Structure formats: C-alpha cells, structure tokens
C-alpha cells in the first residue's frame, strides 16, 4: 500500500491529510487506517522544505502506522540534517544521527532516499538504528546532460565528497576547503578554496554535486573550469535548494543548470520516480 503526503502531490496523488491547528501544531490523518493492520506500507513524504515541521509530521505518521501494526518504509528523496553527521566544534549536535534514530524509533522499518550526503555511495546501510536504502540520481543526471550537450562530455565533481557521483563516468574531482563559521546568527562556513588540478581545455563539462544550497561550491567550480578553457559548462545536482540568488548567478555563468525534483524548484528537470519504482515493491 502506498501512502502519499500532500507535500508529494506534484509527483503522486496525495491520500493522507496533513493540516495545522490554529496554534501551528501539526495534525495528521490516515484515512481507513484499520485496513493497514499488518500491511507493508510505503509512505511518500518529503522532509524538506520546512524540515523541522515535516520531520515532526513524519514522526506522527510513522507512529500512528506503528500503532496499527503496519510495517512502514519511509520514502523521502532528500534527508535534511545529513550534512551534520560530524561535529566541527565541541558542543555541537550530531543531528544526522539524532534524526535517523528518531525516525527508526517512530516506526520507520527503512528509509529510502536519494544521494544521502553522509553515505556517499549507493546501497543498503544501517545508521543510528535506521535501515537506509540510498539510491543515486547520477546516471539520470548524466543522461539528461548528454541530451543537452551530446555524448562528448566530461563529468566532474566540485569536491571529493561527491567523487562517488562521477567515478563511474571516469570523472575527476576538485578539492574544496571550508573556513570557520562566519559571525552572526547563521551557522555557515564559507567555501574558501575549490582547486582543480586537471585539464578541461576545449571540453564540454558537466559538474555534478549531491546538492546546490547557497551555490558557493558550484559557482567556484564553474569559475575554475571556465578559467581552464572549458567549451560549454552545465551544472547539475540531485537536490536543488538554490538559496538566495544562487540559481540566477549559476544561470548567468553556465550553459545550463538542472536538478532532480527531489526538492521542487524552477530547474527540477529530472524526475525521481523511476528511481523509486523498483523500491516500492521491495519489502523492508
Ligand atoms: C557538501 O560537501 C556538499 O556536497 C555540497 O557541495 C554543499 O553542501 C553545497 O553547498 P553550497 O551550495 O552552499 O556550497
């Protein structure tokens, strides 16, 4: 049985209710839940945007299903907090671990997700008590880029963390360094260096990352390949947040920018559903 949250309704028809009480508390309702007793359920629910609210809605849904004995696989294309799997300073929270153990305790038998930042490869994992199936969108992104620029395409990543996305295409990775946290209320470590030690002269280039957030990483990577004499440059990511004016900036300096629809955005050109289709029928 597939349960689809309203925040997935751009891809599938929603069949559960999520609303707000007047004070902002979340309200969830799974119609005819008694029919799900002992059933295998795939729950399609995005955990981003509005991550703190959507994570809590997921916890309410998972626990409600657990109470009728359903066995639920949570299908969430992007896992928020996945970049906080290590602490940088003493006293910081291990947010990725905390989130995974909350989802497991709430009743997720498994999480199916795409290009999870801390896993850095496809496959089946267990992380903080949560079983995770991580799928990569890299092949779909490369296929899409080839439709735009042809087969002669060099696929590279802007940092070593994203190397797993390009290695199957013979791709190389740049090296990235971030600095200290900047002053102020925002927890942000600026990108200080993105270095490229290979030749791109006269080549068509596709730069792939798992996500484009502020665009700081991708802008530096594009500047590198343009300085290196690349012919045409596309940039792509599995998850596109495009915070502030990063999409406009990237569109100005490249020959194209696109992502999957894991997070709705104006350049979400690659559909994630083919990645989930096989998984829906799998038992946790
Ligand atoms: C980090 O290591 C990720 O793979 C991305 O490179 C990063 O999160 C992108 O963030 P931003 O767009 O803010 O540079």
JSON list of N, CA and C and ligand atoms in Angstrom, two decimals, residues 83 117 120 158-159 161-162 176 178 188 191 209-218, ligand 1:
[
{"chain": "A", "resi": 83, "resn": "UNK", "atom": "N", "xyz": [24.10, 16.76, 6.45]},
{"chain": "A", "resi": 83, "resn": "UNK", "atom": "CA", "xyz": [25.45, 17.33, 6.45]},
{"chain": "A", "resi": 83, "resn": "UNK", "atom": "C", "xyz": [25.99, 17.51, 7.87]},
{"chain": "A", "resi": 117, "resn": "UNK", "atom": "N", "xyz": [23.82, 12.53, 1.92]},
{"chain": "A", "resi": 117, "resn": "UNK", "atom": "CA", "xyz": [25.14, 13.18, 1.97]},
{"chain": "A", "resi": 117, "resn": "UNK", "atom": "C", "xyz": [26.20, 12.37, 2.72]},
{"chain": "A", "resi": 120, "resn": "UNK", "atom": "N", "xyz": [27.50, 8.60, 0.84]},
{"chain": "A", "resi": 120, "resn": "UNK", "atom": "CA", "xyz": [28.48, 8.74, -0.25]},
{"chain": "A", "resi": 120, "resn": "UNK", "atom": "C", "xyz": [28.64, 7.51, -1.14]},
{"chain": "A", "resi": 158, "resn": "UNK", "atom": "N", "xyz": [32.65, 18.92, -7.80]},
{"chain": "A", "resi": 158, "resn": "UNK", "atom": "CA", "xyz": [33.33, 20.10, -7.26]},
{"chain": "A", "resi": 158, "resn": "UNK", "atom": "C", "xyz": [34.09, 19.84, -5.96]},
{"chain": "A", "resi": 159, "resn": "UNK", "atom": "N", "xyz": [33.91, 18.63, -5.39]},
{"chain": "A", "resi": 159, "resn": "UNK", "atom": "CA", "xyz": [34.70, 18.29, -4.20]},
{"chain": "A", "resi": 159, "resn": "UNK", "atom": "C", "xyz": [34.83, 16.78, -4.09]},
{"chain": "A", "resi": 161, "resn": "UNK", "atom": "N", "xyz": [33.99, 14.77, -1.70]},
{"chain": "A", "resi": 161, "resn": "UNK", "atom": "CA", "xyz": [32.82, 14.10, -1.12]},
{"chain": "A", "resi": 161, "resn": "UNK", "atom": "C", "xyz": [31.86, 13.62, -2.19]},
{"chain": "A", "resi": 162, "resn": "UNK", "atom": "N", "xyz": [31.83, 14.32, -3.31]},
{"chain": "A", "resi": 162, "resn": "UNK", "atom": "CA", "xyz": [30.89, 13.96, -4.39]},
{"chain": "A", "resi": 162, "resn": "UNK", "atom": "C", "xyz": [31.57, 13.10, -5.45]},
{"chain": "A", "resi": 176, "resn": "UNK", "atom": "N", "xyz": [37.98, 20.84, -2.19]},
{"chain": "A", "resi": 176, "resn": "UNK", "atom": "CA", "xyz": [37.32, 22.01, -1.57]},
{"chain": "A", "resi": 176, "resn": "UNK", "atom": "C", "xyz": [37.71, 22.14, -0.10]},
{"chain": "A", "resi": 178, "resn": "UNK", "atom": "N", "xyz": [36.50, 24.48, 3.41]},
{"chain": "A", "resi": 178, "resn": "UNK", "atom": "CA", "xyz": [35.64, 25.50, 4.02]},
{"chain": "A", "resi": 178, "resn": "UNK", "atom": "C", "xyz": [36.39, 26.16, 5.17]},
{"chain": "A", "resi": 188, "resn": "UNK", "atom": "N", "xyz": [27.12, 29.10, 9.20]},
{"chain": "A", "resi": 188, "resn": "UNK", "atom": "CA", "xyz": [27.60, 28.89, 7.83]},
{"chain": "A", "resi": 188, "resn": "UNK", "atom": "C", "xyz": [29.11, 29.00, 7.77]},
{"chain": "A", "resi": 191, "resn": "UNK", "atom": "N", "xyz": [32.88, 28.67, 1.73]},
{"chain": "A", "resi": 191, "resn": "UNK", "atom": "CA", "xyz": [33.81, 27.91, 0.90]},
{"chain": "A", "resi": 191, "resn": "UNK", "atom": "C", "xyz": [35.04, 28.80, 0.67]},
{"chain": "A", "resi": 209, "resn": "UNK", "atom": "N", "xyz": [27.05, 17.69, -8.26]},
{"chain": "A", "resi": 209, "resn": "UNK", "atom": "CA", "xyz": [27.18, 17.61, -6.81]},
{"chain": "A", "resi": 209, "resn": "UNK", "atom": "C", "xyz": [25.93, 16.95, -6.25]},
{"chain": "A", "resi": 210, "resn": "UNK", "atom": "N", "xyz": [26.00, 16.53, -4.97]},
{"chain": "A", "resi": 210, "resn": "UNK", "atom": "CA", "xyz": [24.76, 15.97, -4.40]},
{"chain": "A", "resi": 210, "resn": "UNK", "atom": "C", "xyz": [23.74, 17.06, -4.14]},
{"chain": "A", "resi": 211, "resn": "UNK", "atom": "N", "xyz": [24.22, 18.29, -3.84]},
{"chain": "A", "resi": 211, "resn": "UNK", "atom": "CA", "xyz": [23.25, 19.37, -3.62]},
{"chain": "A", "resi": 211, "resn": "UNK", "atom": "C", "xyz": [23.84, 20.73, -3.97]},
{"chain": "A", "resi": 212, "resn": "UNK", "atom": "N", "xyz": [22.95, 21.62, -4.36]},
{"chain": "A", "resi": 212, "resn": "UNK", "atom": "CA", "xyz": [23.34, 23.03, -4.52]},
{"chain": "A", "resi": 212, "resn": "UNK", "atom": "C", "xyz": [22.51, 23.78, -3.48]},
{"chain": "A", "resi": 213, "resn": "UNK", "atom": "N", "xyz": [23.18, 24.36, -2.52]},
{"chain": "A", "resi": 213, "resn": "UNK", "atom": "CA", "xyz": [22.46, 25.03, -1.43]},
{"chain": "A", "resi": 213, "resn": "UNK", "atom": "C", "xyz": [22.60, 26.54, -1.60]},
{"chain": "A", "resi": 214, "resn": "UNK", "atom": "N", "xyz": [23.67, 27.12, -1.07]},
{"chain": "A", "resi": 214, "resn": "UNK", "atom": "CA", "xyz": [23.90, 28.56, -1.31]},
{"chain": "A", "resi": 214, "resn": "UNK", "atom": "C", "xyz": [24.51, 28.80, -2.69]},
{"chain": "A", "resi": 215, "resn": "UNK", "atom": "N", "xyz": [24.98, 27.74, -3.31]},
{"chain": "A", "resi": 215, "resn": "UNK", "atom": "CA", "xyz": [25.64, 27.85, -4.61]},
{"chain": "A", "resi": 215, "resn": "UNK", "atom": "C", "xyz": [27.12, 28.18, -4.50]},
{"chain": "A", "resi": 216, "resn": "UNK", "atom": "N", "xyz": [27.60, 28.42, -3.27]},
{"chain": "A", "resi": 216, "resn": "UNK", "atom": "CA", "xyz": [29.02, 28.79, -3.08]},
{"chain": "A", "resi": 216, "resn": "UNK", "atom": "C", "xyz": [29.98, 27.80, -3.72]},
{"chain": "A", "resi": 217, "resn": "UNK", "atom": "N", "xyz": [29.72, 26.52, -3.53]},
{"chain": "A", "resi": 217, "resn": "UNK", "atom": "CA", "xyz": [30.61, 25.48, -4.08]},
{"chain": "A", "resi": 217, "resn": "UNK", "atom": "C", "xyz": [30.54, 25.48, -5.60]},
{"chain": "A", "resi": 218, "resn": "UNK", "atom": "N", "xyz": [29.33, 25.46, -6.14]},
{"chain": "A", "resi": 218, "resn": "UNK", "atom": "CA", "xyz": [29.18, 25.31, -7.59]},
{"chain": "A", "resi": 218, "resn": "UNK", "atom": "C", "xyz": [29.71, 26.53, -8.35]},
{"chain": "B", "resi": 1, "resn": "LIG", "atom": "C1", "xyz": [29.00, 19.47, 0.69]},
{"chain": "B", "resi": 1, "resn": "LIG", "atom": "O1", "xyz": [30.03, 18.89, 0.89]},
{"chain": "B", "resi": 1, "resn": "LIG", "atom": "C2", "xyz": [28.02, 19.16, -0.39]},
{"chain": "B", "resi": 1, "resn": "LIG", "atom": "O2", "xyz": [28.39, 18.07, -1.15]},
{"chain": "B", "resi": 1, "resn": "LIG", "atom": "C3", "xyz": [27.80, 20.36, -1.27]},
{"chain": "B", "resi": 1, "resn": "LIG", "atom": "O3", "xyz": [28.99, 20.61, -2.01]},
{"chain": "B", "resi": 1, "resn": "LIG", "atom": "C4", "xyz": [27.45, 21.57, -0.48]},
{"chain": "B", "resi": 1, "resn": "LIG", "atom": "O4", "xyz": [26.59, 21.28, 0.56]},
{"chain": "B", "resi": 1, "resn": "LIG", "atom": "C5", "xyz": [26.86, 22.62, -1.35]},
{"chain": "B", "resi": 1, "resn": "LIG", "atom": "O5", "xyz": [26.59, 23.72, -0.55]},
{"chain": "B", "resi": 1, "resn": "LIG", "atom": "P1", "xyz": [26.70, 25.18, -1.13]},
{"chain": "B", "resi": 1, "resn": "LIG", "atom": "O6", "xyz": [25.81, 25.24, -2.34]},
{"chain": "B", "resi": 1, "resn": "LIG", "atom": "O7", "xyz": [26.17, 26.05, -0.01]},
{"chain": "B", "resi": 1, "resn": "LIG", "atom": "O8", "xyz": [28.13, 25.46, -1.42]}
]
